[in-house]
Tab-separated table of C-alpha atoms in Angstrom:
chain	number	residue	atom	x	y	z
A	501	MET	CA	186.604	281.781	74.651
A	502	GLN	CA	186.163	285.086	72.758
A	503	GLY	CA	188.636	286.835	75.162
A	504	LYS	CA	191.169	284.054	74.481
A	505	LYS	CA	190.979	284.627	70.807
A	506	GLN	CA	191.400	288.446	71.025
A	507	ARG	CA	194.523	287.825	73.209
A	508	GLU	CA	195.976	285.519	70.528
A	509	ARG	CA	195.055	287.866	67.848
A	510	TYR	CA	197.278	290.656	69.487
A	511	ARG	CA	200.223	288.588	70.609
A	512	ARG	CA	203.704	289.380	68.960
A	513	LEU	CA	204.307	287.987	65.537
A	514	ASP	CA	206.831	284.970	65.468
A	515	ARG	CA	209.118	283.742	62.926
A	516	ALA	CA	206.775	281.530	61.054
A	517	GLU	CA	204.374	284.230	60.661
A	518	ARG	CA	207.040	286.626	59.285
A	519	ALA	CA	208.100	283.762	56.767
A	520	ALA	CA	204.392	283.647	55.648
A	521	ILE	CA	204.284	287.513	55.275
A	522	GLN	CA	207.481	287.387	52.998
A	523	SER	CA	206.171	284.594	50.913
A	524	GLY	CA	202.868	286.480	50.425
A	525	LEU	CA	204.662	289.505	49.393
A	526	ASP	CA	206.638	287.732	46.869
A	527	LYS	CA	203.578	286.325	45.486
A	528	GLY	CA	201.977	289.870	45.262
A	529	ARG	CA	199.043	288.842	47.664
A	530	SER	CA	197.204	291.597	49.349
A	531	CYS	CA	197.428	292.583	52.953
A	532	ARG	CA	193.815	291.409	53.820
A	533	GLN	CA	194.441	288.024	52.279
A	534	MET	CA	197.617	287.566	54.409
A	535	ALA	CA	195.844	288.810	57.640
A	536	ARG	CA	193.070	286.516	57.107
A	537	ASP	CA	195.302	283.326	56.631
A	538	LEU	CA	197.240	284.391	59.606
A	539	GLY	CA	194.215	285.221	61.837
A	540	ARG	CA	195.598	288.823	62.324
A	541	SER	CA	194.390	292.306	61.816
A	542	PRO	CA	195.247	293.821	58.484
A	543	SER	CA	196.845	296.822	60.224
A	544	THR	CA	199.233	294.346	62.001
A	545	VAL	CA	200.469	292.937	58.674
A	546	ALA	CA	200.688	296.490	57.208
A	547	ASP	CA	202.727	297.809	60.137
A	548	GLU	CA	204.978	294.873	60.252
A	549	VAL	CA	206.023	295.372	56.728
A	550	ALA	CA	206.424	298.998	57.165
A	551	ARG	CA	208.375	298.890	60.382
A	552	ASN	CA	210.867	295.994	59.586
A	553	ARG	CA	211.580	296.454	55.981
A	554	THR	CA	215.222	297.027	55.224
A	555	VAL	CA	217.249	298.824	52.471
A	556	SER	CA	218.287	296.435	49.731
A	557	LYS	CA	220.136	298.947	47.693
A	558	GLY	CA	221.507	302.294	48.236
A	559	PRO	CA	222.872	304.096	51.176
A	560	GLY	CA	222.352	302.258	54.644
A	561	LYS	CA	222.020	298.859	52.769
A	562	GLY	CA	220.918	296.221	55.257
A	563	GLU	CA	219.375	298.866	57.759
A	564	ARG	CA	215.964	299.510	58.645
A	565	VAL	CA	213.844	301.833	56.455
A	566	ARG	CA	213.646	305.257	58.397
A	567	ASP	CA	212.586	307.692	55.578
A	568	ALA	CA	212.585	306.847	51.865
A	569	PRO	CA	214.373	309.271	49.658
A	570	GLU	CA	212.580	311.672	47.399
A	571	ASP	CA	213.479	309.693	44.179
A	572	ALA	CA	212.130	306.366	45.593
A	573	CYS	CA	209.449	304.417	43.667
A	574	PRO	CA	206.209	305.921	44.181
A	575	LYS	CA	204.989	302.275	44.777
A	576	LEU	CA	206.679	302.225	47.874
A	577	LEU	CA	204.432	304.772	49.371
A	578	SER	CA	201.690	302.553	49.672
A	579	TRP	CA	201.090	298.635	50.032
A	580	PRO	CA	203.316	296.741	49.730
A	581	ARG	CA	205.830	299.230	50.772
A	582	CYS	CA	208.793	297.148	49.670
A	583	CYS	CA	210.007	295.693	46.393
A	584	ASN	CA	209.043	292.075	46.979
A	585	GLY	CA	207.025	290.644	44.160
A	586	CYS	CA	207.773	293.734	41.859
A	587	ARG	CA	207.753	292.635	38.169
A	588	HIS	CA	210.148	295.202	37.459
A	589	LEU	CA	212.694	293.723	39.791
A	590	ARG	CA	211.680	290.154	38.707
A	591	TYR	CA	212.787	290.971	35.102
A	592	ARG	CA	215.617	293.110	36.024
A	593	SER	CA	214.047	296.137	34.293
A	594	CYS	CA	214.142	298.442	37.428
A	595	SER	CA	216.674	301.219	37.331
A	596	ARG	CA	216.080	302.797	40.576
A	597	ARG	CA	219.140	303.550	42.650
A	598	TRP	CA	217.271	302.869	45.886
A	599	ARG	CA	215.395	299.800	46.984
A	600	CYS	CA	213.982	298.129	50.008
A	601	GLU	CA	212.713	294.630	50.937
A	602	TYR	CA	210.944	292.715	53.477
A	603	SER	CA	213.160	289.646	54.898
A	604	ALA	CA	211.577	287.447	57.316
A	605	ALA	CA	215.020	286.601	58.935
A	606	ARG	CA	216.151	290.293	59.192
A	607	ALA	CA	212.608	291.541	60.403
A	608	GLN	CA	212.837	288.878	63.345
A	609	ALA	CA	216.235	289.977	64.147
A	610	LEU	CA	215.070	293.530	64.286
A	611	ALA	CA	212.271	292.696	66.412
A	612	ASP	CA	214.423	290.855	68.800
A	613	ALA	CA	216.709	293.423	69.132
A	614	GLU	CA	214.002	296.072	69.792
A	615	LEU	CA	212.610	293.760	72.535
A	616	ARG	CA	215.949	293.434	74.192
A	617	GLU	CA	216.591	297.133	74.088
A	618	SER	CA	213.246	297.731	75.754
A	619	ARG	CA	214.261	295.695	78.831
A	620	ILE	CA	217.762	297.263	79.291
A	621	GLY	CA	218.000	299.135	82.559
A	622	VAL	CA	216.326	299.064	85.982
A	623	ASP	CA	212.494	299.680	86.262
A	624	ARG	CA	212.965	302.008	89.120
A	625	GLY	CA	213.865	305.461	89.814
A	626	GLU	CA	217.432	306.323	90.681
A	627	ALA	CA	216.709	307.317	94.335
A	628	GLU	CA	214.249	304.428	95.011
A	629	PHE	CA	216.903	302.012	93.265
A	630	GLU	CA	219.550	303.158	95.655
A	631	ARG	CA	217.298	302.528	98.948
A	632	ILE	CA	216.350	299.166	97.358
A	633	MET	CA	220.091	298.136	96.840
A	634	GLY	CA	220.977	299.298	100.399
A	635	LEU	CA	218.271	297.144	101.798
A	636	ILE	CA	219.577	294.202	99.795
A	637	ARG	CA	223.293	294.755	100.663
A	638	TYR	CA	222.319	294.957	104.358
A	639	ASP	CA	220.167	291.630	104.060
A	640	VAL	CA	223.053	289.721	102.242
A	641	ALA	CA	225.770	290.876	104.700
A	642	ARG	CA	223.549	289.226	107.389
A	643	GLY	CA	223.828	285.967	105.430
A	644	LEU	CA	220.288	286.051	103.878
A	645	SER	CA	219.615	284.680	100.358
A	646	PRO	CA	217.857	286.358	97.516
A	647	GLN	CA	214.929	284.094	97.976
A	648	GLN	CA	214.570	285.067	101.562
A	649	ILE	CA	215.181	288.708	100.790
A	650	ALA	CA	212.364	288.732	98.091
A	651	LEU	CA	210.081	287.017	100.503
A	652	GLY	CA	210.872	289.155	103.685
A	653	ARG	CA	210.864	292.542	101.805
A	654	ALA	CA	208.269	291.905	99.329
A	655	GLY	CA	206.426	295.251	100.029
A	656	GLN	CA	209.644	297.321	100.079
A	657	ILE	CA	211.395	295.976	97.073
A	658	GLY	CA	208.879	294.224	94.915
A	659	ALA	CA	211.509	292.140	92.961
A	660	SER	CA	211.752	288.452	92.649
A	661	PRO	CA	214.741	286.438	93.647
A	662	SER	CA	215.812	286.171	89.960
A	663	THR	CA	215.876	290.014	89.512
A	664	ILE	CA	217.849	290.259	92.810
A	665	TYR	CA	220.224	287.731	91.691
A	666	ARG	CA	220.784	289.673	88.248
A	667	TRP	CA	221.293	292.935	89.882
A	668	ILE	CA	223.905	291.447	92.169
A	669	SER	CA	225.584	289.595	89.347
A	670	ARG	CA	225.646	292.960	87.178
A	671	GLY	CA	227.593	294.838	89.973
A	672	TYR	CA	224.981	297.248	91.006
A	673	ALA	CA	225.736	299.012	94.135
A	674	GLY	CA	229.125	297.630	94.246
A	675	MET	CA	227.988	293.975	94.740
A	676	CYS	CA	229.012	290.924	93.080
A	677	ASP	CA	228.576	287.081	93.101
A	678	LEU	CA	231.340	286.864	95.773
A	679	ASP	CA	228.688	288.237	98.257
A	680	LEU	CA	226.631	285.327	97.913
A	681	ARG	CA	227.708	282.398	99.837
A	682	ARG	CA	225.994	279.643	97.680
A	683	LYS	CA	226.553	281.320	94.351
A	684	CYS	CA	230.425	281.206	94.628
A	685	GLY	CA	231.922	278.055	96.233
A	686	TYR	CA	235.531	277.573	97.286
A	687	LYS	CA	236.845	274.195	96.535
A	688	PRO	CA	240.612	274.114	95.750
A	689	ARG	CA	241.446	271.128	93.266
A	690	SER	CA	244.114	268.562	94.133
A	691	ARG	CA	247.217	269.110	92.178
A	692	ALA	CA	249.703	266.490	91.227
A	693	GLU	CA	252.728	266.370	93.375
A	694	PRO	CA	255.975	266.837	91.316
A	695	PRO	CA	258.034	263.472	91.339
A	696	ARG	CA	260.254	263.069	94.137
A	697	PRO	CA	264.112	262.581	93.309
A	698	SER	CA	265.428	259.247	93.628
A	699	ALA	CA	267.550	258.392	96.679
A	700	HIS	CA	270.257	256.924	94.373
A	701	GLY	CA	271.401	260.506	93.089
A	702	GLY	CA	271.056	262.205	89.845
A	703	ALA	CA	273.684	260.072	88.055
A	704	ARG	CA	271.433	257.116	88.207
A	705	SER	CA	268.187	258.847	87.869
A	706	PHE	CA	265.572	258.273	85.109
A	707	SER	CA	266.643	261.702	83.589
A	708	ALA	CA	270.208	260.292	83.332
A	709	PHE	CA	269.056	257.109	81.881
A	710	MET	CA	266.926	259.082	79.133
A	711	GLY	CA	270.106	261.074	78.389
A	712	LEU	CA	271.881	257.961	77.167
A	713	PRO	CA	271.831	257.081	73.351
A	714	GLU	CA	268.708	255.912	71.904
A	715	GLU	CA	270.235	252.551	70.948
A	716	GLY	CA	271.385	251.889	74.414
A	717	ARG	CA	268.001	252.763	76.018
A	718	ALA	CA	266.242	250.356	73.476
A	719	ALA	CA	268.456	247.597	74.463
A	720	ALA	CA	268.030	248.011	78.136
A	721	CYS	CA	266.586	245.299	80.614
A	722	GLU	CA	263.982	246.168	82.955
A	723	MET	CA	264.184	244.646	86.573
A	724	ASP	CA	261.279	244.048	88.910
A	725	THR	CA	259.905	241.805	91.504
A	726	VAL	CA	256.659	239.867	91.980
A	727	THR	CA	255.395	238.810	95.164
A	728	GLY	CA	252.696	236.093	96.269
A	729	LEU	CA	251.006	235.933	99.698
A	730	LYS	CA	251.751	238.372	102.418
A	731	SER	CA	253.037	235.527	104.660
A	732	ASP	CA	255.625	234.391	101.761
A	733	ARG	CA	259.387	235.087	102.268
A	734	ARG	CA	260.268	234.139	98.699
A	735	CYS	CA	259.342	236.180	95.673
A	736	LEU	CA	260.343	236.279	91.854
A	737	LEU	CA	263.012	238.562	90.316
A	738	THR	CA	261.876	239.458	86.792
A	739	LEU	CA	264.250	240.569	84.155
A	740	TYR	CA	262.537	241.885	80.926
A	741	SER	CA	264.695	242.425	77.749
A	742	ARG	CA	263.285	245.219	75.600
A	743	PRO	CA	264.428	243.980	72.196
A	744	PHE	CA	263.269	240.376	72.247
A	745	ARG	CA	260.225	240.678	74.743
A	746	PHE	CA	262.063	237.969	76.835
A	747	GLN	CA	261.349	237.760	80.478
A	748	LEU	CA	263.126	235.598	83.127
A	749	ALA	CA	261.496	234.929	86.493
A	750	LEU	CA	263.945	233.797	89.084
A	751	LEU	CA	263.237	232.725	92.668
A	752	MET	CA	264.766	234.679	95.160
A	753	PRO	CA	264.857	233.507	98.936
A	754	GLY	CA	263.780	236.704	100.298
A	755	LYS	CA	263.009	240.325	99.166
A	756	THR	CA	266.293	241.753	100.094
A	757	ALA	CA	269.303	243.487	98.442
A	758	ALA	CA	271.551	240.501	99.280
A	759	ALA	CA	269.119	238.187	97.477
A	760	THR	CA	269.087	240.321	94.269
A	761	GLU	CA	272.618	240.248	94.310
A	762	SER	CA	272.961	236.409	94.701
A	763	VAL	CA	270.444	235.631	92.099
A	764	LEU	CA	272.265	238.030	89.609
A	765	ASP	CA	275.659	236.304	90.640
A	766	MET	CA	273.965	232.948	90.062
A	767	LEU	CA	272.754	234.127	86.456
A	768	GLU	CA	276.143	235.722	85.655
A	769	ARG	CA	277.998	232.410	86.392
A	770	ALA	CA	275.518	230.252	84.636
A	771	ALA	CA	275.831	232.323	81.264
A	772	PRO	CA	278.383	235.065	81.474
A	773	LYS	CA	278.400	235.907	77.720
A	774	ALA	CA	274.732	236.112	77.514
A	775	PHE	CA	274.603	238.306	80.708
A	776	ARG	CA	276.788	240.766	79.207
A	777	ARG	CA	274.694	240.971	76.070
A	778	LEU	CA	271.300	241.053	77.689
A	779	PHE	CA	271.870	242.732	81.157
A	780	SER	CA	274.574	245.290	80.934
A	781	LEU	CA	272.113	248.136	81.359
A	782	LEU	CA	269.398	247.803	84.002
A	783	LEU	CA	266.385	250.011	84.751
A	784	THR	CA	264.530	249.184	87.894
A	785	ASP	CA	262.334	250.837	90.623
A	786	ASN	CA	263.305	252.218	94.084
A	787	GLY	CA	262.361	249.063	96.144
A	788	ALA	CA	264.669	248.047	99.174
A	789	GLU	CA	265.683	244.964	97.399
A	790	PHE	CA	267.532	247.178	94.666
A	791	ALA	CA	269.137	249.667	96.973
A	792	ASP	CA	272.627	248.281	96.781
A	793	CYS	CA	273.503	249.578	93.245
A	794	ALA	CA	277.237	248.833	93.962
A	795	GLY	CA	276.432	245.313	94.600
A	796	ILE	CA	274.159	244.877	91.568
A	797	GLU	CA	276.815	246.272	89.239
A	798	ARG	CA	279.820	244.370	90.783
A	799	SER	CA	280.743	241.154	88.783
A	800	ALA	CA	280.773	237.747	90.574
A	801	LEU	CA	283.458	236.542	88.144
A	802	ASP	CA	285.821	239.544	88.786
A	803	PRO	CA	285.045	241.420	91.804
A	804	ALA	CA	287.297	244.302	90.528
A	805	ALA	CA	285.123	244.675	87.449
A	806	GLY	CA	281.633	245.744	86.565
A	807	ARG	CA	279.070	243.710	84.991
A	808	CYS	CA	276.334	246.226	84.372
A	809	SER	CA	275.016	249.628	84.696
A	810	VAL	CA	271.694	250.127	86.723
A	811	TYR	CA	269.380	253.080	86.782
A	812	TYR	CA	266.299	254.081	88.794
A	813	CYS	CA	262.995	255.225	87.852
A	814	ASP	CA	261.530	258.179	89.497
A	815	VAL	CA	259.518	257.485	92.632
A	816	ARG	CA	256.035	256.249	92.026
A	817	GLN	CA	256.417	256.252	88.286
A	818	SER	CA	256.343	252.470	87.484
A	819	GLN	CA	255.226	253.393	83.900
A	820	GLN	CA	258.871	254.403	83.020
A	821	LYS	CA	259.569	250.640	82.996
A	822	GLY	CA	256.177	249.724	81.387
A	823	GLY	CA	257.318	246.906	79.276
A	824	CYS	CA	257.963	244.813	82.359
A	825	GLU	CA	254.829	245.828	84.149
A	826	ARG	CA	252.717	244.823	81.213
A	827	ASN	CA	254.492	241.567	80.933
A	828	HIS	CA	253.585	240.800	84.509
A	829	VAL	CA	249.958	240.440	83.213
A	830	GLU	CA	251.022	237.427	81.111
A	831	LEU	CA	253.059	236.144	84.258
A	832	ARG	CA	249.842	236.479	86.627
A	833	LYS	CA	248.027	234.211	83.894
A	834	LEU	CA	250.496	231.488	85.169
A	835	LEU	CA	250.407	232.487	88.867
A	836	PRO	CA	246.897	234.207	89.295
A	837	LYS	CA	246.313	236.397	92.408
A	838	GLY	CA	243.660	235.491	94.869
A	839	ARG	CA	244.015	231.697	94.395
A	840	GLY	CA	246.026	230.895	97.426
A	841	ILE	CA	249.286	230.216	95.680
A	842	SER	CA	252.343	230.414	97.869
A	843	PHE	CA	255.596	231.463	96.377
A	844	ASP	CA	257.323	229.668	99.354
A	845	ARG	CA	256.177	226.444	97.478
A	846	LEU	CA	257.727	227.277	94.145
A	847	THR	CA	260.924	225.590	93.138
A	848	GLY	CA	263.305	226.354	90.189
A	849	ARG	CA	261.774	223.719	88.070
A	850	ASP	CA	258.466	225.537	88.518
A	851	CYS	CA	260.210	228.828	87.479
A	852	ALA	CA	261.486	227.034	84.320
A	853	VAL	CA	258.148	225.782	83.293
A	854	LEU	CA	256.789	229.145	83.914
A	855	MET	CA	259.408	230.914	81.777
A	856	SER	CA	259.031	228.261	78.992
A	857	GLN	CA	255.213	229.019	78.592
A	858	LEU	CA	255.701	232.871	79.061
A	859	ASN	CA	258.512	233.080	76.304
A	860	SER	CA	256.769	230.512	73.781
A	861	GLU	CA	253.554	232.396	73.296
A	862	PRO	CA	253.416	234.171	69.942
A	863	ARG	CA	253.696	237.938	70.176
A	864	PRO	CA	251.874	240.455	67.643
A	865	SER	CA	254.627	242.876	68.493
A	866	LEU	CA	257.184	240.511	67.152
A	867	GLY	CA	255.542	239.775	63.960
A	868	GLY	CA	253.938	236.446	65.238
A	869	MET	CA	257.216	235.016	66.622
A	870	CYS	CA	257.767	234.198	70.289
A	871	ALA	CA	260.585	235.616	72.518
A	872	ILE	CA	262.649	232.485	72.637
A	873	ASP	CA	262.866	232.543	68.760
A	874	MET	CA	263.774	236.079	68.739
A	875	LEU	CA	266.519	235.507	71.396
A	876	LEU	CA	268.021	232.568	69.631
A	877	ALA	CA	267.965	234.436	66.305
A	878	ALA	CA	269.991	237.416	67.925
A	879	LEU	CA	272.228	235.585	70.400
A	880	GLY	CA	272.781	232.247	68.885
A	881	ALA	CA	274.768	230.012	71.027
A	882	ASP	CA	274.980	232.525	73.813
A	883	GLY	CA	271.191	232.610	74.008
A	884	ARG	CA	271.175	228.825	74.006
A	885	GLU	CA	273.643	228.733	76.722
A	886	LEU	CA	271.070	230.917	79.032
A	887	LEU	CA	268.102	228.698	78.175
A	888	ASP	CA	269.957	225.589	78.901
A	889	ALA	CA	271.210	226.816	82.210
A	890	LEU	CA	267.804	227.827	83.408
A	891	GLY	CA	265.935	224.787	81.927
A	892	VAL	CA	263.985	226.978	79.524
A	893	GLU	CA	262.476	225.399	76.365
A	894	LYS	CA	260.291	226.328	73.690
A	895	VAL	CA	256.607	224.804	74.058
A	896	PRO	CA	254.911	224.152	70.629
A	897	TYR	CA	251.876	226.313	70.103
A	898	GLY	CA	249.629	223.149	70.420
A	899	GLU	CA	250.986	222.577	74.060
A	900	LEU	CA	250.857	226.084	74.995
A	901	ASP	CA	248.920	226.472	78.457
A	902	MET	CA	249.058	229.995	79.994
A	903	THR	CA	247.086	228.930	83.223
A	904	VAL	CA	248.306	227.730	86.522
A	905	GLY	CA	247.446	224.384	85.170
A	906	ALA	CA	250.736	224.164	83.203
A	907	VAL	CA	252.827	224.492	86.526
A	908	GLU	CA	250.329	222.078	88.413
A	909	ALA	CA	250.703	219.317	85.612
A	910	ASP	CA	254.486	219.625	85.610
A	911	ARG	CA	254.419	219.172	89.359
A	912	ARG	CA	252.091	216.043	89.428
A	913	ARG	CA	254.599	214.542	86.862
A	914	ARG	CA	257.315	215.120	89.300
A	915	GLY	CA	255.392	213.732	92.220
A	916	GLU	CA	255.083	217.059	93.943
A	917	GLY	CA	252.046	218.448	95.643
A	918	PRO	CA	249.834	221.183	94.112
A	919	LEU	CA	250.586	224.814	94.472
A	920	MET	CA	247.056	225.691	95.152
A	921	PRO	CA	245.600	224.425	98.538
């Protein structure tokens, strides 16, 4: 027990002890009083103050006191060896041009720096160190790790694995971390591939679409398809009007280019004025059902004239028509996946019910209005012509049902079987 107390007595001073010494100096306490409180030898406290006091005024300010000048205060030649607690300094009556003080923070920094500097360099002679690094280089080249080297050559090297790692990391004997297989791993990161150009050429690319006037892009219509079961032949063609958040869902007999053209022809014949105002600029993806851009743009009323312009998103960049994709989330509330709903059983009336519910829900992005109200407010009689042609009508808020139950209830009223098995 006595040996343990003696070892504790001669351990290094820590930050708290240095703070206590500074406080004692400011209060004018003696060296023995502070040493007794700290459980230290009086010489330890005295040496600490003398070694780590710093210049507070005069040449070398902030540096450790090496030698006091000849005109220094005589009181600095003995305890406390610094100006801490001096009454002349306290009452601003000291006219000395050179002063020193003891600061716990500065003393700790000086002690830490001294400890670091004492550990710089290799604790070996030059010739011996060259021999040791030669052995380490030889063993590393054989694929041995620093742990294995430290164990296998304990008597020849006398260094721990961490020391060998440090020597290699510092570049001694021309070595580096690249020589250690486990220290430097190689794992190339995956890089995003640049978007592939559309097969429809630059004139119909998304870049060309973005080059159009801003008001034209804002009024564009986004076109896509929605599929049901894998065994289904039928699918839905969706047309999403950006300004009004209005979306059509039209039944297609198949997911082909000819089917897309026939549905657009039907829509143009049913409401030609609304078609020109809503669908004159189309943005779609690179699906096979949209491959015939000439057929999409050719008018069903006048084959020699065009009815719209079509542009294509970049390959695998569906977010470029994000409005349509987001609105499909609402559509899937009425025709959810994983419920066994076959699109082959859908009818035109089912699509009308679906569009009525979908476009009657209030939208925060429209200030609480629904898409049907926005369409009628902007297009007037042309919008009414389109809704009547497709059998779409506004559903009162109290009767809204954004579930498959809305379609199933209408089928029951018509005497048809359920969609879901």
